[in-house]
Coordinates of C-alpha atoms in Angstrom, one line a residue:
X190 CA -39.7 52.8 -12.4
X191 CA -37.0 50.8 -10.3
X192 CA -34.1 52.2 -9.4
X193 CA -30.6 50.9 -10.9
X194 CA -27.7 53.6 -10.0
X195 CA -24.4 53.5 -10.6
X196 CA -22.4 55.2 -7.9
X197 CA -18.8 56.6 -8.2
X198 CA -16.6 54.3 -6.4
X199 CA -14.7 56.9 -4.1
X200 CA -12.2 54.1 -2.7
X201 CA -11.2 53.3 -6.4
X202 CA -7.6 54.2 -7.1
X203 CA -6.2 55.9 -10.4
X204 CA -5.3 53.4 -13.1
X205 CA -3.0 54.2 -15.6
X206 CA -4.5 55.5 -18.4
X207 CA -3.0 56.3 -22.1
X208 CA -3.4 59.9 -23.2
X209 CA -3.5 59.1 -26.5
X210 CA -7.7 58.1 -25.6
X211 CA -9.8 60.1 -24.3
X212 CA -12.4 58.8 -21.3
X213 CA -16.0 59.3 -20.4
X214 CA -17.2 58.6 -17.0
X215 CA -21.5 58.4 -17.0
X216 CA -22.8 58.4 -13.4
X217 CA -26.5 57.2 -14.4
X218 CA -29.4 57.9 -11.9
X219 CA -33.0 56.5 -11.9
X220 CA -34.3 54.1 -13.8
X221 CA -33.8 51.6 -16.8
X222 CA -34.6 54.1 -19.4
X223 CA -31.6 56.7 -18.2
X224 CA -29.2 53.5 -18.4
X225 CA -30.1 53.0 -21.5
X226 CA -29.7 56.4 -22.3
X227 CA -26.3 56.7 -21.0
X228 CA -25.3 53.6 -23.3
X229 CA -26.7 55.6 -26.3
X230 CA -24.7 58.8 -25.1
X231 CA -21.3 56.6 -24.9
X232 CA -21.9 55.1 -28.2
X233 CA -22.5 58.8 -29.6
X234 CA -19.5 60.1 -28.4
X235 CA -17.6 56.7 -29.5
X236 CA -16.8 58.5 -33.0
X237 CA -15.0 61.2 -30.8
X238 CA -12.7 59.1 -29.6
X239 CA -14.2 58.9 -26.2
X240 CA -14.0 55.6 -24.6
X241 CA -16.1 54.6 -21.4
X242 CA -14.4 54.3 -18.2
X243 CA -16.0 53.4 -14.7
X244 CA -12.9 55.1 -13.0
X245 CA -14.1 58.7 -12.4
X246 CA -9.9 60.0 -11.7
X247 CA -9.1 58.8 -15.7
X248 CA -12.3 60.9 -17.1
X249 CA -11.7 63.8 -19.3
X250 CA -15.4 64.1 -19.6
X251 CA -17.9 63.7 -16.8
X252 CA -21.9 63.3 -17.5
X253 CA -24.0 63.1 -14.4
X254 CA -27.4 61.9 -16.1
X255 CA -29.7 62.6 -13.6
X256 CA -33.6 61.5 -12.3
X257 CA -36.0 63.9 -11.4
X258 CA -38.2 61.0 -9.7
X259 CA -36.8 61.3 -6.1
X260 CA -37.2 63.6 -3.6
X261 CA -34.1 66.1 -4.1
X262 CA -33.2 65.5 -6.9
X263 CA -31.6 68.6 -8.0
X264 CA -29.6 69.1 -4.8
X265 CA -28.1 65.8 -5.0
X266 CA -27.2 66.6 -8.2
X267 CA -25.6 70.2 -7.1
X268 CA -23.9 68.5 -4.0
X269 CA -22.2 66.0 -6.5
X270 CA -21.1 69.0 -9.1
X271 CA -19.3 70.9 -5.9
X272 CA -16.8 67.4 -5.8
X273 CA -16.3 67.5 -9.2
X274 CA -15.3 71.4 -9.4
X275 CA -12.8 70.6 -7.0
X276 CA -11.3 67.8 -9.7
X277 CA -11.5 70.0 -12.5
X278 CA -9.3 72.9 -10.5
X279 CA -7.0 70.4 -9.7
X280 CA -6.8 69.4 -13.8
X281 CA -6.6 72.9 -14.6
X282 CA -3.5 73.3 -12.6
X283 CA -1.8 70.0 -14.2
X284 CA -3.1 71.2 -18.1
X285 CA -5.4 68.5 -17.9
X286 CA -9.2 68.8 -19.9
X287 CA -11.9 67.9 -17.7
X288 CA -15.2 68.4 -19.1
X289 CA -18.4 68.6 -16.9
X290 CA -22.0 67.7 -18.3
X291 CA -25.5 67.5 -17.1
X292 CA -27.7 65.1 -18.7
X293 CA -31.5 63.9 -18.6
X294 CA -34.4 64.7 -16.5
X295 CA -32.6 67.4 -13.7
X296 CA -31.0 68.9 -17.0
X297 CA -34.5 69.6 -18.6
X298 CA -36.1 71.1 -15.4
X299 CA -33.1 73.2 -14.3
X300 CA -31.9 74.4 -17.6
X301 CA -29.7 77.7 -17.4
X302 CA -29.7 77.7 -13.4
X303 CA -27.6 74.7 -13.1
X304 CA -25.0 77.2 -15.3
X305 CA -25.5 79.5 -12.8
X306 CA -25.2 77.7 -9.5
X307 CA -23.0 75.2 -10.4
X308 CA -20.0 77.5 -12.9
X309 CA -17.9 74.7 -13.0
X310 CA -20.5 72.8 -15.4
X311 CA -20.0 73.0 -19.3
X312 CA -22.9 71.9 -20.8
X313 CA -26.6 71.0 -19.7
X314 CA -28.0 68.4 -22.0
X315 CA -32.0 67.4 -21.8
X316 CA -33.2 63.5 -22.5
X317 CA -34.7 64.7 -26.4
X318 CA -31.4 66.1 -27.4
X319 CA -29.0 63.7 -26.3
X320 CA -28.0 63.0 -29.9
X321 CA -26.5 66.2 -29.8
X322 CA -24.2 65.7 -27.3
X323 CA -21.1 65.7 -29.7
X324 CA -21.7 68.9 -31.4
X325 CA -22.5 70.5 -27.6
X326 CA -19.2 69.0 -26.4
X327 CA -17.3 70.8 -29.3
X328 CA -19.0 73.9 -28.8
X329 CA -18.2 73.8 -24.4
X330 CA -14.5 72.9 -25.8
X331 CA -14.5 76.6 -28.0
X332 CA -15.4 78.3 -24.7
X333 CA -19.0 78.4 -24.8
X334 CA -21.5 77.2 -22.0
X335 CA -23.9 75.1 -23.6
X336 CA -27.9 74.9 -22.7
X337 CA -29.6 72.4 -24.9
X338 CA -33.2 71.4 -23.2
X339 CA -35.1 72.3 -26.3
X340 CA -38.0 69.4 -27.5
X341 CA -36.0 68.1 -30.6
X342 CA -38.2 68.1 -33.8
X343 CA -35.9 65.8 -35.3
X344 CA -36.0 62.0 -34.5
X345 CA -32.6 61.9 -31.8
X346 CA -33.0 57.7 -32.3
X347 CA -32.1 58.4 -36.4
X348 CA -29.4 60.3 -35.6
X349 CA -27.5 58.1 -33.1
X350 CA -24.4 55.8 -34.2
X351 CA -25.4 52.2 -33.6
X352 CA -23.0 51.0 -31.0
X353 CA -19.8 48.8 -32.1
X354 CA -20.6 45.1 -32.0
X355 CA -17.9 44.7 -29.6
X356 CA -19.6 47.4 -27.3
X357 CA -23.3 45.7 -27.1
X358 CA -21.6 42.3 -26.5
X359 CA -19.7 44.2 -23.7
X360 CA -22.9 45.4 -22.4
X361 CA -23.8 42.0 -21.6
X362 CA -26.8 39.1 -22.9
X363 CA -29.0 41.2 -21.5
X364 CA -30.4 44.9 -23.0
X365 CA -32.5 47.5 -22.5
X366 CA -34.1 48.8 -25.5
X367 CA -36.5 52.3 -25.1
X368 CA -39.0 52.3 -27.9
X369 CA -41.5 55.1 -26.1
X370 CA -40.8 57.8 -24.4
X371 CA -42.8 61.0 -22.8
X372 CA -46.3 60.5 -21.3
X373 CA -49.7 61.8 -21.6
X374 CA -51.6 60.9 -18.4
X375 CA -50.5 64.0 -16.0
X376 CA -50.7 62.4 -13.0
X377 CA -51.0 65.1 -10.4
X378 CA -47.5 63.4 -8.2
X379 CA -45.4 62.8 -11.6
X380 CA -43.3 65.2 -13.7
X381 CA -42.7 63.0 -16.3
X382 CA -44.8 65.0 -18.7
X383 CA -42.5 67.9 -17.8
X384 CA -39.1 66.5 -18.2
X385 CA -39.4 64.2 -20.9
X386 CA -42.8 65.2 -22.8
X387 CA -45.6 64.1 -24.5
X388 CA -45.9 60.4 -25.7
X389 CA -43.7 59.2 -28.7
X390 CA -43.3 55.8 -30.4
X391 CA -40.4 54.4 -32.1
X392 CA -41.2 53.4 -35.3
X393 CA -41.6 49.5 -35.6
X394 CA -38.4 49.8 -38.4
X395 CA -36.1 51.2 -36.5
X396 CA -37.2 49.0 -33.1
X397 CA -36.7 45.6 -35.3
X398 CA -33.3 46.7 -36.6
X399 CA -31.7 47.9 -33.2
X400 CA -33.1 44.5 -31.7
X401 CA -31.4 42.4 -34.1
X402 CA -28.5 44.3 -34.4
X403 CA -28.3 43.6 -30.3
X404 CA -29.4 40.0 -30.7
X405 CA -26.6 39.7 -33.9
X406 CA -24.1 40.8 -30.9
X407 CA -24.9 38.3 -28.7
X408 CA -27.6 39.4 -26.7
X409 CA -30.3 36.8 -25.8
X410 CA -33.0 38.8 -23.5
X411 CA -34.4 42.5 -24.3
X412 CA -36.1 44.9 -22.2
X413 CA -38.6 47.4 -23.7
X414 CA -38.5 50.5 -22.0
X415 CA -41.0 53.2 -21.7
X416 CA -42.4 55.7 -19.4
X417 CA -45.6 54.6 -20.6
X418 CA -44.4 51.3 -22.6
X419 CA -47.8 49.8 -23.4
X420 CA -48.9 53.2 -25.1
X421 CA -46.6 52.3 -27.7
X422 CA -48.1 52.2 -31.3
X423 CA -47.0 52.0 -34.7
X424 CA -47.6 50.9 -38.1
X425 CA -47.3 47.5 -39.4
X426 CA -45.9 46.8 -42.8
X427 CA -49.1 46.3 -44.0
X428 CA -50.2 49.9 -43.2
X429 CA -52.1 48.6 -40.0
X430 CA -51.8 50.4 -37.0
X431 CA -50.3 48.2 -34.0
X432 CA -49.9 47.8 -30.2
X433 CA -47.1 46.7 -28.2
X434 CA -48.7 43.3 -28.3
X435 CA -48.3 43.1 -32.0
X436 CA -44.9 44.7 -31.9
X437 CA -43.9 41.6 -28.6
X438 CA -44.9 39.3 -31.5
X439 CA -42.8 40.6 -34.4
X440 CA -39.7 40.6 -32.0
X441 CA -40.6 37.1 -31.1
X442 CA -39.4 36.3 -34.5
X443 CA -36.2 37.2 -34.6
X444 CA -33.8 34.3 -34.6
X445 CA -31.7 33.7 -31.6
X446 CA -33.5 36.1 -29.2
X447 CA -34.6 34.0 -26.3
X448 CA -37.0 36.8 -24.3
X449 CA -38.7 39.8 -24.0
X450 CA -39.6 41.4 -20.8
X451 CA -41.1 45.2 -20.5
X452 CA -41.9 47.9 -18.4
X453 CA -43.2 49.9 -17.1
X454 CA -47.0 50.1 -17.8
X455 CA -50.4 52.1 -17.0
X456 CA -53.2 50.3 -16.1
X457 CA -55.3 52.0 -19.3
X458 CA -53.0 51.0 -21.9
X459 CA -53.3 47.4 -21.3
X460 CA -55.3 45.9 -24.2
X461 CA -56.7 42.6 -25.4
X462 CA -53.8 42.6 -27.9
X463 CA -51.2 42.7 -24.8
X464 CA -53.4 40.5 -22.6
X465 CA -53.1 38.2 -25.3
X466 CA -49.6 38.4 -26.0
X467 CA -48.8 37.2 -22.4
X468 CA -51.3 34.2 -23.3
X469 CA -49.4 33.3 -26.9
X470 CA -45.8 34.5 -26.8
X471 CA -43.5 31.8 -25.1
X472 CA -40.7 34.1 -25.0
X473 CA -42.7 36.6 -23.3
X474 CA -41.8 36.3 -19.7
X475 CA -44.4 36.0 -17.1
X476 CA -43.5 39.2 -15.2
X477 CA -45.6 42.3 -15.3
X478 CA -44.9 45.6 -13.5
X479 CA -48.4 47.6 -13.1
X480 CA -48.3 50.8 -10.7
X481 CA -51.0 51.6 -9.0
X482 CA -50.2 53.4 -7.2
X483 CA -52.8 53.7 -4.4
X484 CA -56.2 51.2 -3.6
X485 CA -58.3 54.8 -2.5
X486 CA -60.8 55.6 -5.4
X487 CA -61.1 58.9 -3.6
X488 CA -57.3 59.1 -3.9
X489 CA -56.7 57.6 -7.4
X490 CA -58.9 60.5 -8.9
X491 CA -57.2 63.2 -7.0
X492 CA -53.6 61.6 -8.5
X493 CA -55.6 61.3 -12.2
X494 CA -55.0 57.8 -12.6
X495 CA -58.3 58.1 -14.6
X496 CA -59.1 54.3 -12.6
X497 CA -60.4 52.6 -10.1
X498 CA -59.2 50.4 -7.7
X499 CA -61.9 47.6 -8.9
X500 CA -60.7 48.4 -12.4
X501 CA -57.3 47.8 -11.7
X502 CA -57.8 44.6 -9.8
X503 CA -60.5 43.0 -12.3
X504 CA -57.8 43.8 -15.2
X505 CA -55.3 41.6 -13.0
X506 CA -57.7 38.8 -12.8
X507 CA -57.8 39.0 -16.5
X508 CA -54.3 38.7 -17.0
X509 CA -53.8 36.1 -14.8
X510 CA -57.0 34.2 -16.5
X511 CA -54.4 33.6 -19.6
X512 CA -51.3 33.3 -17.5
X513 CA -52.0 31.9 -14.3
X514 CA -47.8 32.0 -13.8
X515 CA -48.0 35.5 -13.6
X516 CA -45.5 37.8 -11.1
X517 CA -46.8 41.4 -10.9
X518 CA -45.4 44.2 -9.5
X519 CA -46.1 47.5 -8.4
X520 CA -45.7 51.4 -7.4
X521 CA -47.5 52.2 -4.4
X522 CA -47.1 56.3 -2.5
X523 CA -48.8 56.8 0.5
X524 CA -49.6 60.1 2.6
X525 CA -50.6 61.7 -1.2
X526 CA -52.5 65.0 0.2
X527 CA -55.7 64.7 1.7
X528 CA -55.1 60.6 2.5
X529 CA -56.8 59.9 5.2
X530 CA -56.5 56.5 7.2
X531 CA -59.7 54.7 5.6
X532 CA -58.1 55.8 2.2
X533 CA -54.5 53.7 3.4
X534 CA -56.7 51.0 4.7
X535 CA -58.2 51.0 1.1
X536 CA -54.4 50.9 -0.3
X537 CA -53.7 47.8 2.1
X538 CA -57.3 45.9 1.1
X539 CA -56.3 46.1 -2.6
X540 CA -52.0 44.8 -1.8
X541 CA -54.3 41.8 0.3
X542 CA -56.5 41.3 -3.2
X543 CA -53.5 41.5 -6.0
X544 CA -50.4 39.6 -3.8
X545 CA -47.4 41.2 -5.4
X546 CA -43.9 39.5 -6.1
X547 CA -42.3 42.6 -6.1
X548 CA -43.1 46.1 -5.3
X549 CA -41.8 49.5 -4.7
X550 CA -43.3 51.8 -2.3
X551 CA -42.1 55.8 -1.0
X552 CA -43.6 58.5 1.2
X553 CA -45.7 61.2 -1.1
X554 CA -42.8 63.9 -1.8
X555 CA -43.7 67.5 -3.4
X556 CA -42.0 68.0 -6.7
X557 CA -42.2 71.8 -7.6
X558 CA -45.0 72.6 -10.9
X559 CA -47.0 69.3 -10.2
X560 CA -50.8 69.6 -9.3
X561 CA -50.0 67.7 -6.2
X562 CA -47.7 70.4 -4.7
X563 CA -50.3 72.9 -4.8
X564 CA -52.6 70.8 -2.7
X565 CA -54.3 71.6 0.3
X566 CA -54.0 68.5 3.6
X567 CA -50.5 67.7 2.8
X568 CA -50.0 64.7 5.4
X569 CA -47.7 64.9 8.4
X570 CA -44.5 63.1 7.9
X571 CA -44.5 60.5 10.9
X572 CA -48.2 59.4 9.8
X573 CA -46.4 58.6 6.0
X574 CA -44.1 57.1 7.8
X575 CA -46.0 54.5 9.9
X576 CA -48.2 53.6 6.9
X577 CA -45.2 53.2 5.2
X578 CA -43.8 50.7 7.3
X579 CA -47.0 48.8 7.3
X580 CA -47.3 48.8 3.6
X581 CA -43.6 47.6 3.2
X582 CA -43.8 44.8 6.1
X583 CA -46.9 43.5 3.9
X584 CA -45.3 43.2 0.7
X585 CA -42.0 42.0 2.0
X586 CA -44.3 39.5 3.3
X587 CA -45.9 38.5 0.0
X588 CA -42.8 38.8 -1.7
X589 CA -40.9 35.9 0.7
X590 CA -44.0 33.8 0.0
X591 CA -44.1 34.3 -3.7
X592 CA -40.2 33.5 -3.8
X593 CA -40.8 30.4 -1.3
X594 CA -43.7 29.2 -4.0
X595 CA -40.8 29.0 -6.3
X596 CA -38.7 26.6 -4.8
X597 CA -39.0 23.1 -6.3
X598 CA -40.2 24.8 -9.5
X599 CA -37.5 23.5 -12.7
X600 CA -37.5 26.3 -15.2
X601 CA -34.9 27.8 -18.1
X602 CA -32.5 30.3 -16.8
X603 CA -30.2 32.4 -18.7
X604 CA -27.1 33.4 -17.2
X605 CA -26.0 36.4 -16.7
X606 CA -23.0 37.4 -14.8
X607 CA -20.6 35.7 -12.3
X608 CA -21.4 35.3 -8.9
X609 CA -20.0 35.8 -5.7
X610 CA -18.7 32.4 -5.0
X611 CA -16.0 30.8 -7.5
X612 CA -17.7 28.9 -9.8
X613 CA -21.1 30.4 -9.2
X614 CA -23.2 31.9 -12.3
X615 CA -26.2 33.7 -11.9
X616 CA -29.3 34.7 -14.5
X617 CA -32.5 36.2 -13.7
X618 CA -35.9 33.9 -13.2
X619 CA -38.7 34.1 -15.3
X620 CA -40.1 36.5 -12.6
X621 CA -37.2 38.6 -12.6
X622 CA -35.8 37.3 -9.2
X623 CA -31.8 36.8 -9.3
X624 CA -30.8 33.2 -9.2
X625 CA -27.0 31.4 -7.9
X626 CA -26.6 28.2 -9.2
X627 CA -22.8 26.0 -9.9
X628 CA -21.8 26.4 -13.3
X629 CA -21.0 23.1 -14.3
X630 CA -19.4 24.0 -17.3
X631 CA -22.2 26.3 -18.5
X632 CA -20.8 29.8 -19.9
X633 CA -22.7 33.2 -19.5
X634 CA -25.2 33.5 -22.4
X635 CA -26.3 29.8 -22.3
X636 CA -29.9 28.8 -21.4
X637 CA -29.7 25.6 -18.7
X638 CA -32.4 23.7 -16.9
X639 CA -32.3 24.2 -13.2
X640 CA -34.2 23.3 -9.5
X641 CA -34.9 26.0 -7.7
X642 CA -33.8 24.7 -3.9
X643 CA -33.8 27.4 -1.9
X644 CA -35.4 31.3 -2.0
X645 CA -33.3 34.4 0.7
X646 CA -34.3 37.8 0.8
X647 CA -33.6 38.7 -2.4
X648 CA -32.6 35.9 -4.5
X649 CA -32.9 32.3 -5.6
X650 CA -30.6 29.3 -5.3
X651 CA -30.8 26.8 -7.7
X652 CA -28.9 23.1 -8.8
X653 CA -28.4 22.3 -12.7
X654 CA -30.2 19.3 -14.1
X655 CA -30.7 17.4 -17.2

């Protein structure tokens, strides 16, 4: 899944802050699903008087909610509690509280050690018990050193406050919304299955409410989130069982929501009923992100991807057949163990076949209990390297032309956020890309018709019209 991380700002200067609050500062590392899990954590602890800050010095409660994705995960993590033992003996000498948590996927794997290499830390909390954060907070405040990494039997999504109107439409007109979590596939590379389990839906209830609960706060566009989104199923209200195309269609209902994106997806959970929802939904955006992950057969089976590469490119072509507008993007590691050249030259044949408008592409790394780790003809770093840099210069390539196809396109564009120019407003494209265009007199949250004039590295530019 894409990175979004939220880094402490070490140049940021103390503001004043009243006492009489109390402040949580949520470093969030990985993907979408762990922002959306820090949001769910702040609202949790909202009843506790806690109050979200994005200044680390006014905290009196610190969660790091960590990704166990990336190479090194847990000493990142380890090098970032050293800092903040240093702040919390500098509180102790003032009287000051200054409460130190581990949350999410480093939490799960590490468990008790973290407690015992890092002593400065009060509580470890995994990504199914998050809902208890409250009651672990009160129990670190009494003294005790809290471990909580246990797979909750309880539903964690019934038993967390709905946020505050005034905190969603905070949040933005945008939203993430996780309605699956876990996975079931055990690919060889991933420890998914490990960290967050085996696959769970959200029931279709409790998905409709929290979306127009969001939507009633002013929220226009929702993301679904899962590590394995288009495994989500459910039961209708008619006691049929449904898909995450049927679900795409019941939120397309819902008054005043103006589109639905999701991610991220496997390549054998994508149905005729999800096909077809990219055909029939309007506010289904034309965007899909599909890892692949590599274009080796030979490889694919050693990872379990339980496909081929002539599978995964025929279901593309099917997709496209309904929605010829389509932008994918994918997950591509090279130098998996036992890769040989022809297998990369596979990999580049298959990027040649699809043309992505966006992918995301790393160097095989080891990650301790996965299959892969225990695999004989681990590749020499400066051969992942090279292919690396060829993979990358061809789908920077493809992505420039993609986002070059788009100028002179007109289409609908929400807007999202200020600029970086006075006056300037900028909303995402249907195909995800970030797009500057003049205001005009247009507000965040409104829907305008724009020209797309110009396309840079990483962005659109864009005039108003009509």
């Amino acid at each position: 899944m894409t990175d979004q991380i939220s880094a402490i700002d070490e140049a940021s200067q103390p503001a004043p802050v009243s006492r009489n609050s109390r402040k949580v500062f949520v470093k969030t590392y990985g993907c979408q699903m762990n922002v959306y899990d820090s949001e769910r954590m702040t609202d949790a602890l909202s009843k506790d008087g806690y109050e979200p800050t994005t200044t680390l010095e006014d905290a009196d409660l610190v969660l790091l909610n960590t990704c166990h994705i990336r190479e090194k995960a847990a000493e990142k993590v380890y090098s970032e509690l050293g800092r903040l033992r240093d702040m919390k003996k500098a509180r102790a000498k003032d009287g000051r509280e200054f409460v130190i948590g581990v949350t999410g996927c480093v939490a799960q794997a590490e468990g008790s050690e973290i407690l015992r290499r890092a002593p400065a830390v009060d509580l470890v909390i995994g990504p199914q018990t998050y809902h208890r954060l409250p009651e672990a907070l009160r129990r670190a405040k009494e003294g005790e050193r809290v471990v909580d990494t246990d797979y909750a039997i309880e539903d964690k999504f019934e038993h967390l406050p709905a946020p505050r109107k005034a905190q969603s439409r905070a949040r933005g007109v945008a939203a993430f919304l996780t309605v699956q979590e876990g996975c079931d596939k055990f690919c060889t590379f991933c420890v998914v299955p490990y960290t967050r389990g085996s696959e769970v839906s959200r029931p279709l209830s409790q998905i409709v409410a929290e979306a127009e609960r969001l939507v009633d706060a002013g929220v226009r566009e929702i993301t679904l989130l899962g590590q394995n989104v288009n495994a989500w199923h459910g039961e209708g209200g008619d006691g049929a069982e449904m898909g995450l195309g049927a679900l795409l269609a019941r939120l397309s209902e819902i008054e005043g929501l103006a589109r639905i994106r999701y991610t991220t997806s496997h390549p054998r959970d994508m149905d005729e009923g999800l096909i077809a929802a990219h055909r029939d939904l309007p506010k289904l955006m034309p965007y899909l992100h599909l890892p692949v992950q590599s274009g080796s057969d030979r490889i694919l089976k050693a990872m379990n991807r339980r496909h081929t590469a002539a599978d995964y490119v025929a279901l593309i072509e099917r997709i496209r057949a309904v929605q010829p507008d389509l932008a994918i993007s994918g997950d591509f590691i090279v130098g998996f163990p036992g890769e040989t050249d022809e297998d990369f030259e596979d990999t580049m044949a298959l990027v040649h076949k699809v043309s992505y408008a966006q992918a995301f592409s790393f160097k095989y790394s080891i990650r301790p209990g996965t299959p892969g780790a225990e695999m004989d003809g681990h590749v020499a770093e400066g051969v992942k390297s090279e292919r690396l840099e060829r993979l990358q210069a061809l789908l920077f390539e493809q992505q420039r032309a993609f986002a070059a196809g788009c100028v002179g396109k007109e289409i609908d564009l929400l807007l999202e956020k200020p600029g970086r120019m006075p006056g300037q407003l900028v909303g995402r494209s249907p195909w995800l890309h970030p797009v500057n265009v003049d205001a005009n007199g247009s507000e965040i949250g409104d829907i305008i018709r724009v020209r797309i004039t110009g396309a840079g590295p990483n962005s659109l530019f864009a005039e108003a019209i009509g």
